PDB file of C-alpha atoms in Angstrom:
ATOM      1  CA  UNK A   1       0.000   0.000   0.000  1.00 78.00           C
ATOM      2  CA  UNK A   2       2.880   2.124   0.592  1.00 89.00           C
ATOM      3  CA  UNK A   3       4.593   1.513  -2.567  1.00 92.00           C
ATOM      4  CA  UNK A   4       1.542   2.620  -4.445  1.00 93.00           C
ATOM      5  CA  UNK A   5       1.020   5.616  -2.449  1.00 94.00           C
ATOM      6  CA  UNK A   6       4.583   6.300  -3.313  1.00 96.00           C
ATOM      7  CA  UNK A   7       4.537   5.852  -6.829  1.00 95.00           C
ATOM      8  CA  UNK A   8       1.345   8.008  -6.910  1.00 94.00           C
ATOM      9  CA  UNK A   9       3.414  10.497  -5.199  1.00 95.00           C
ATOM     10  CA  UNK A  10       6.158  10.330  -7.446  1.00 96.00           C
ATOM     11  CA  UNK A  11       4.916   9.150 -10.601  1.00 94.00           C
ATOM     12  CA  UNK A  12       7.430   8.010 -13.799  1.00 93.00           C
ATOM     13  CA  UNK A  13      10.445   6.958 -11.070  1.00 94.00           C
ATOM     14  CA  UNK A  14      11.737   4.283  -9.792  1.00 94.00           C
ATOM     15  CA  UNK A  15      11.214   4.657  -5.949  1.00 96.00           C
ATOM     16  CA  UNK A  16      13.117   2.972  -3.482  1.00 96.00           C
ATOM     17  CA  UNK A  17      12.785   3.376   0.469  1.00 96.00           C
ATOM     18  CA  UNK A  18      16.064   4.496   2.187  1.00 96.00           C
ATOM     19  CA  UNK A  19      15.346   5.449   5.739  1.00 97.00           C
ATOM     20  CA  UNK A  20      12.106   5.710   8.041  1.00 96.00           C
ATOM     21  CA  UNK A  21      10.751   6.751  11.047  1.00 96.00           C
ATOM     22  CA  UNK A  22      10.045   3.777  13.711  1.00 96.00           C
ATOM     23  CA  UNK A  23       5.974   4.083  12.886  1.00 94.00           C
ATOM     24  CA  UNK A  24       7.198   3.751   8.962  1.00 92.00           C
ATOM     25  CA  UNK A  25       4.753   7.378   8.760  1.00 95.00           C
ATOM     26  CA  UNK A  26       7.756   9.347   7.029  1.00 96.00           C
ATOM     27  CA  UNK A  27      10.394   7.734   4.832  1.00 97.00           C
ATOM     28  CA  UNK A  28      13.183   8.644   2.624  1.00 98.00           C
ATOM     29  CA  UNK A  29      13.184   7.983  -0.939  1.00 97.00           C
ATOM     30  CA  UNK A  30      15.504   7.104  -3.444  1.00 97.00           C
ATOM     31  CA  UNK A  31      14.317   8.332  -6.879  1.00 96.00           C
ATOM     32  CA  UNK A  32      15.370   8.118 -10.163  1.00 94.00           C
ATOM     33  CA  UNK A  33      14.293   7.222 -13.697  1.00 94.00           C
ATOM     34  CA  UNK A  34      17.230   6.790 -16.496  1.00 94.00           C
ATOM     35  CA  UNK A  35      17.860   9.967 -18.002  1.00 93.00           C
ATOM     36  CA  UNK A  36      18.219  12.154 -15.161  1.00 91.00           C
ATOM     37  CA  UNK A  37      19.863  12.158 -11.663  1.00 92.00           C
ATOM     38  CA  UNK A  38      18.794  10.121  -8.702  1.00 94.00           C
ATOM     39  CA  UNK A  39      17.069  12.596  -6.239  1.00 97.00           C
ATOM     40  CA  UNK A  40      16.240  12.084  -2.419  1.00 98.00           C
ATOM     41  CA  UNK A  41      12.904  13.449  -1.529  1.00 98.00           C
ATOM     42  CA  UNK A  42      11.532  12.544   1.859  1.00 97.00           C
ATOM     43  CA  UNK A  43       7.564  11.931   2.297  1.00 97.00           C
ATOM     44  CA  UNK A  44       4.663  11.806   5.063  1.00 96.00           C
ATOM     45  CA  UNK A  45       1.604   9.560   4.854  1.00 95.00           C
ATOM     46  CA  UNK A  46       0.191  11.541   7.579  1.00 94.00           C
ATOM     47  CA  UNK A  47      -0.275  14.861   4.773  1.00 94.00           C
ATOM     48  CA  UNK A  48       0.812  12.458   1.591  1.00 92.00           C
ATOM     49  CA  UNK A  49       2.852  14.811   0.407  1.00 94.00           C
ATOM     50  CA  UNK A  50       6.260  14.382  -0.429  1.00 95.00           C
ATOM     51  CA  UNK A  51       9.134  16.933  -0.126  1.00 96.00           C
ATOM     52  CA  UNK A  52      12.403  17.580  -2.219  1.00 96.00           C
ATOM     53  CA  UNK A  53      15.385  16.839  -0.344  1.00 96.00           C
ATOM     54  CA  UNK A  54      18.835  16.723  -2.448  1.00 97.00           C
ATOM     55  CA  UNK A  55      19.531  15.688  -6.056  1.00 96.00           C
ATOM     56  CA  UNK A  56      22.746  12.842  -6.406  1.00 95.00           C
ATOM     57  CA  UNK A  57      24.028  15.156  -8.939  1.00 94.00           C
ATOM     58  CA  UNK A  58      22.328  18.911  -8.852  1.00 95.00           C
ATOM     59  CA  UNK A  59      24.412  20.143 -11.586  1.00 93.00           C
ATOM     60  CA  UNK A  60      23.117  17.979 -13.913  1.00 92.00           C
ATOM     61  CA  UNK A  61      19.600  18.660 -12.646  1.00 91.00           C
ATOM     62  CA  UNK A  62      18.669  20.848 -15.899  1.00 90.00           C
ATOM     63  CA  UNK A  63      20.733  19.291 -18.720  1.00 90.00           C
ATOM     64  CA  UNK A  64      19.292  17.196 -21.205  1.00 89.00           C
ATOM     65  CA  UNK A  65      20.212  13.697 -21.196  1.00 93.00           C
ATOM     66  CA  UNK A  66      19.163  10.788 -23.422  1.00 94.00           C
ATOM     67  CA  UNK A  67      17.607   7.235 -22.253  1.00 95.00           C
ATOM     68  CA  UNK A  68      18.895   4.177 -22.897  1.00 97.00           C
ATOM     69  CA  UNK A  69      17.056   2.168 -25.280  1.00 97.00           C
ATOM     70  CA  UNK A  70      16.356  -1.558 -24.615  1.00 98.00           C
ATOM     71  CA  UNK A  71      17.969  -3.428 -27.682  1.00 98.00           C
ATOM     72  CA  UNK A  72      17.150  -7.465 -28.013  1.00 98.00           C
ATOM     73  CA  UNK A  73      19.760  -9.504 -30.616  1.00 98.00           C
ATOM     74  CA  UNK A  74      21.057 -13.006 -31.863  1.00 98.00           C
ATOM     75  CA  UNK A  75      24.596 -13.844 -31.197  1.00 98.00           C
ATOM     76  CA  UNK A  76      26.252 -15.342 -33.662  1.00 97.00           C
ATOM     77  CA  UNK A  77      25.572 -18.976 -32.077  1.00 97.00           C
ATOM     78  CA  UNK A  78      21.356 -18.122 -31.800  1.00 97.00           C
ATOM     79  CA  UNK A  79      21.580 -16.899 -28.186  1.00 97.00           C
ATOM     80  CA  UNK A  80      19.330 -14.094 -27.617  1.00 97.00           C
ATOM     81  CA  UNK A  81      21.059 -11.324 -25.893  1.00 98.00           C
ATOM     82  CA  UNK A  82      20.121  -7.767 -24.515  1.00 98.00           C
ATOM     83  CA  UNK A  83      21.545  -4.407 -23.892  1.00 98.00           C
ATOM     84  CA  UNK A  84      21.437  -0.942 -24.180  1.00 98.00           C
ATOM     85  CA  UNK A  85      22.246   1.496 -26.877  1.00 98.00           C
ATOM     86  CA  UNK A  86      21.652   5.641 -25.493  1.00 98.00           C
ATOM     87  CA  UNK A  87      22.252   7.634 -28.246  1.00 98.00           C
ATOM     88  CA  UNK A  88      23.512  11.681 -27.961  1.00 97.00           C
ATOM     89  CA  UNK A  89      20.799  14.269 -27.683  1.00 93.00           C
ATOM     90  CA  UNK A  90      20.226  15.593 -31.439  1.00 92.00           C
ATOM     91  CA  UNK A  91      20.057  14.004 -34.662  1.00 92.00           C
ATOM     92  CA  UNK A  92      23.837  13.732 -35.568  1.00 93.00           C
ATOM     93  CA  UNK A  93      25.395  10.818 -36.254  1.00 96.00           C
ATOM     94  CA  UNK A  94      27.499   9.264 -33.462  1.00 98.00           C
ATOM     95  CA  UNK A  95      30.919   7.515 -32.721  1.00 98.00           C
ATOM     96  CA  UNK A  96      30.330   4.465 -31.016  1.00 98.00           C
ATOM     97  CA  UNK A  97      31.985   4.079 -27.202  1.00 98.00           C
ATOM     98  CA  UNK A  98      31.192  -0.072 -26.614  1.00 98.00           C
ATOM     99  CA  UNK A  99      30.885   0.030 -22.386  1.00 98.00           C
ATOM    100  CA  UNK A 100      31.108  -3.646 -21.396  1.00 98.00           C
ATOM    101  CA  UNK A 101      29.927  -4.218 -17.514  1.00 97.00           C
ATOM    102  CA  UNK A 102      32.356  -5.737 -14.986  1.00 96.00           C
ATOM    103  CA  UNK A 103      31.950  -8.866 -12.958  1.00 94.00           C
ATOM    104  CA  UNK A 104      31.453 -10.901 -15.379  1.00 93.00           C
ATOM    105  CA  UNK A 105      28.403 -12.303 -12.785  1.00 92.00           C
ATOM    106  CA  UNK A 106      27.011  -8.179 -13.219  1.00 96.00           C
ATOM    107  CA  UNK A 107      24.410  -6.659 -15.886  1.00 97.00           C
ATOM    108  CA  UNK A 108      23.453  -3.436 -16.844  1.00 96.00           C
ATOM    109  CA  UNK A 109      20.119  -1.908 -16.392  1.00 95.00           C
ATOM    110  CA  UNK A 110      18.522   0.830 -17.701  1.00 94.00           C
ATOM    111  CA  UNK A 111      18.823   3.596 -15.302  1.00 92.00           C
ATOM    112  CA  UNK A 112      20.867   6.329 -14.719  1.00 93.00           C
ATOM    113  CA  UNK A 113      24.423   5.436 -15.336  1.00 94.00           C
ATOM    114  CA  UNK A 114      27.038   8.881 -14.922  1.00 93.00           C
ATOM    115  CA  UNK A 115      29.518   7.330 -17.124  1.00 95.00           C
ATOM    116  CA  UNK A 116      26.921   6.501 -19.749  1.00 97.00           C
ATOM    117  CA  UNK A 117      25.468  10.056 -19.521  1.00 95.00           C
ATOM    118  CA  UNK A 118      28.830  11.801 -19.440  1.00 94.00           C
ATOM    119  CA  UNK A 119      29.842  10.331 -22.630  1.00 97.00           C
ATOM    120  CA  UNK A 120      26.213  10.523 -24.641  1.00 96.00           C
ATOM    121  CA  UNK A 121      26.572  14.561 -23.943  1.00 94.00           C
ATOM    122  CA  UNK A 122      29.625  14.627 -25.251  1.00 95.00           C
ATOM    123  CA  UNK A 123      28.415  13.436 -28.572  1.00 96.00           C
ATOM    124  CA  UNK A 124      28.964   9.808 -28.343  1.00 98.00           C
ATOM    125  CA  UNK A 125      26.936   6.779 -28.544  1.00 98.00           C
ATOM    126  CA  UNK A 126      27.216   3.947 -25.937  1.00 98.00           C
ATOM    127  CA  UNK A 127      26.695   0.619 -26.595  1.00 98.00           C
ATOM    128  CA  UNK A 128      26.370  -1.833 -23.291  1.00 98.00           C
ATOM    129  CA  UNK A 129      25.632  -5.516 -23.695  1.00 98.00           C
ATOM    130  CA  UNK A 130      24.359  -8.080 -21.162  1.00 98.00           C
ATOM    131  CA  UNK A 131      26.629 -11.204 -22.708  1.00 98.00           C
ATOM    132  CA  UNK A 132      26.579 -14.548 -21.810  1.00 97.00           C
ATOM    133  CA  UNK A 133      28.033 -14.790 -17.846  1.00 96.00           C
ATOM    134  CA  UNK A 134      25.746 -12.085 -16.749  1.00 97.00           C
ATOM    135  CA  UNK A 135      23.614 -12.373 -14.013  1.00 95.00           C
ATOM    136  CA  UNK A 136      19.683 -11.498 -14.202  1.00 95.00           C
ATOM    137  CA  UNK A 137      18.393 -13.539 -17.164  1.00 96.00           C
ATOM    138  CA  UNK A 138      18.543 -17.107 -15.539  1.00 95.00           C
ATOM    139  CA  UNK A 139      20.945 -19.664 -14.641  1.00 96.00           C
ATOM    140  CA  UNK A 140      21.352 -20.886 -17.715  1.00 95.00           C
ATOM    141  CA  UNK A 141      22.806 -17.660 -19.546  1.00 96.00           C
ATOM    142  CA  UNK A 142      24.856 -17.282 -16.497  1.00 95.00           C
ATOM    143  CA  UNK A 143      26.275 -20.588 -16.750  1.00 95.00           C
ATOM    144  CA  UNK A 144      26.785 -19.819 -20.566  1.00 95.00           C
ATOM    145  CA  UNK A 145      29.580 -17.230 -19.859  1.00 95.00           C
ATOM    146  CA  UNK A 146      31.585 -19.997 -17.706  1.00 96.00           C
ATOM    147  CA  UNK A 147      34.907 -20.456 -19.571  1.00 95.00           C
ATOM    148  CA  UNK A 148      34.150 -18.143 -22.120  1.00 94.00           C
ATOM    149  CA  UNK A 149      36.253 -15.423 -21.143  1.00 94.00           C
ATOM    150  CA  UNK A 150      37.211 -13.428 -24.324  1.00 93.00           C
ATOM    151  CA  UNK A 151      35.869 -15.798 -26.256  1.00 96.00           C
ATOM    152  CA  UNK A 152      32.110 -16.461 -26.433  1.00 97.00           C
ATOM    153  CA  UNK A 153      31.501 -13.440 -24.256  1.00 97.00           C
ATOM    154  CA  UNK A 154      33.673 -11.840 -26.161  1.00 97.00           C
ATOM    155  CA  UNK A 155      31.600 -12.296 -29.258  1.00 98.00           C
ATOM    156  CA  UNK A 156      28.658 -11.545 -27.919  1.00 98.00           C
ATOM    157  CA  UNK A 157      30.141  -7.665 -27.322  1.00 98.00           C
ATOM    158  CA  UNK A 158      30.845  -7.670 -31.098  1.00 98.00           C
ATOM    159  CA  UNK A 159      28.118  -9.176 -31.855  1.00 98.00           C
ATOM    160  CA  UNK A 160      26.322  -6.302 -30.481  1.00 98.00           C
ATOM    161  CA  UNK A 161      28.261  -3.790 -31.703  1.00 98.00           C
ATOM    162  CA  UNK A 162      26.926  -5.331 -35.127  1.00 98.00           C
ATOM    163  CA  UNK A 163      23.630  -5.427 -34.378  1.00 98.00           C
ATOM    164  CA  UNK A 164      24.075  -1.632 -33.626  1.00 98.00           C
ATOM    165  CA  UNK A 165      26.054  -1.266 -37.111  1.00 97.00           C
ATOM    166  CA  UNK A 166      22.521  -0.981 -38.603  1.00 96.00           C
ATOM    167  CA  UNK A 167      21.266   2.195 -36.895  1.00 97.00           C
ATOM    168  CA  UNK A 168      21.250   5.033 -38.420  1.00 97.00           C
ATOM    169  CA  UNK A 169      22.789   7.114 -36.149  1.00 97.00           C
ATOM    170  CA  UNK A 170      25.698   5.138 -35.252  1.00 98.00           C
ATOM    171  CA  UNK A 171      29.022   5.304 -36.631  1.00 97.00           C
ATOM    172  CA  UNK A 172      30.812   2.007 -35.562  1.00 96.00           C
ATOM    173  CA  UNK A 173      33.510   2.594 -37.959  1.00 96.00           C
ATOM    174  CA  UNK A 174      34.400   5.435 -35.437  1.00 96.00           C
ATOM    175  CA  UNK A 175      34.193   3.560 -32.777  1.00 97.00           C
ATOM    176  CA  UNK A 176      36.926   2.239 -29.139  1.00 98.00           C
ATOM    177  CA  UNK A 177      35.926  -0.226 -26.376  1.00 98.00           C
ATOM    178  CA  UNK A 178      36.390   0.788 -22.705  1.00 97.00           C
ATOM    179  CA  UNK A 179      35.078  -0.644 -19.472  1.00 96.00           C
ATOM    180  CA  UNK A 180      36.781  -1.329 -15.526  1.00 96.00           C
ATOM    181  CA  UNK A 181      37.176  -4.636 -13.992  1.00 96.00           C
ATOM    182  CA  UNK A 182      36.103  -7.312 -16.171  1.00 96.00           C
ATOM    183  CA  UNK A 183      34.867  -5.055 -18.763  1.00 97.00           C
ATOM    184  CA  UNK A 184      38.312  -3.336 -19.307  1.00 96.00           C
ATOM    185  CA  UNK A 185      39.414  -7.073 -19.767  1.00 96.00           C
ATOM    186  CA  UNK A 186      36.828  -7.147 -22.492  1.00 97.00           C
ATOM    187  CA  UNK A 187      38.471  -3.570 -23.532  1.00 96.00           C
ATOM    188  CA  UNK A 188      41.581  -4.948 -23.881  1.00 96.00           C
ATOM    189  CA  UNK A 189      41.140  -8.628 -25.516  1.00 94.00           C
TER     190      UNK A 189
END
């Protein structure tokens, strides 16, 4: 009931409680959506209204910023893979940045990602796949990843960055790899 009442409150988010009061009658909330900067805002169900606190980032509170879009794709073996592609505000054709996750046992979501954001406002489009060996889509795609360190996983990233080949806006003959942790490994095979 709270959730909803939430939601309601702050509709077009994702909401996440953070902190509350012993009688759970004021919380905290975590809010954010993918394009724009997580923001705090605290609420009362005693007046259901809910209150500004602080913005994660509040000087990136009025620039535009782009959402990643959900992309869906066969690897080169038939396994179905997803990602994100978030392309620069504006029409412009864009160099591709390929951002592979760390882990490998992570993901990426869509939500607000800094990194992401920084480089899509800086004219570039970013390309993020969830290859075999990441965690989130089942055991079984997990597993897939086992042993497969730069090499089936390692197709699947340029598998994707083929998939995105087609688009319009993307120039992937302009285009680097770069990513921490496991993804830099992916960066660097």
């Amino acid at each position: 009931a709270k959730a909803a009442k939430i939601d309601a409150l702050l509709k077009g988010r994702e909401n996440y409680i953070t902190s509350s009061s012993n009688d759970l009658s004021k919380v905290v909330i975590y809010s954010v959506t993918d394009h724009s900067p997580a923001r705090f805002y605290t609420i009362d169900f005693s007046t259901n209204k809910a209150g500004f606190w602080f913005s994660q980032y509040p000087h990136l509170e009025k620039v535009a910023m782009s959402s990643p879009q959900p992309i869906s794709f066969m690897s080169r073996d038939g396994k179905q893979l997803k990602g994100y592609l978030t392309l620069p505000v504006g029409d412009a054709k864009a160099p591709l940045i390929v951002f592979p996750h760390g882990g490998p046992t992570s993901r990426d979501y869509q939500e607000f990602d800094p990194w992401v954001q920084f480089l899509s406002s800086m004219g570039y489009a970013v390309l993020q796949v969830n290859f075999r060996g990441s965690d989130g889509f089942g055991t079984s795609h997990e597993t897939a990843g086992y042993r497969q360190w730069g090499r089936l996983m390692q197709d699947d990233v340029m598998d994707g960055m083929s998939f995105v080949a087609k688009h319009p806006r993307v120039d992937v003959n302009n285009s680097c790899m770069v990513g921490a942790s496991y993804g830099g490994y992916v960066a660097l095979v």
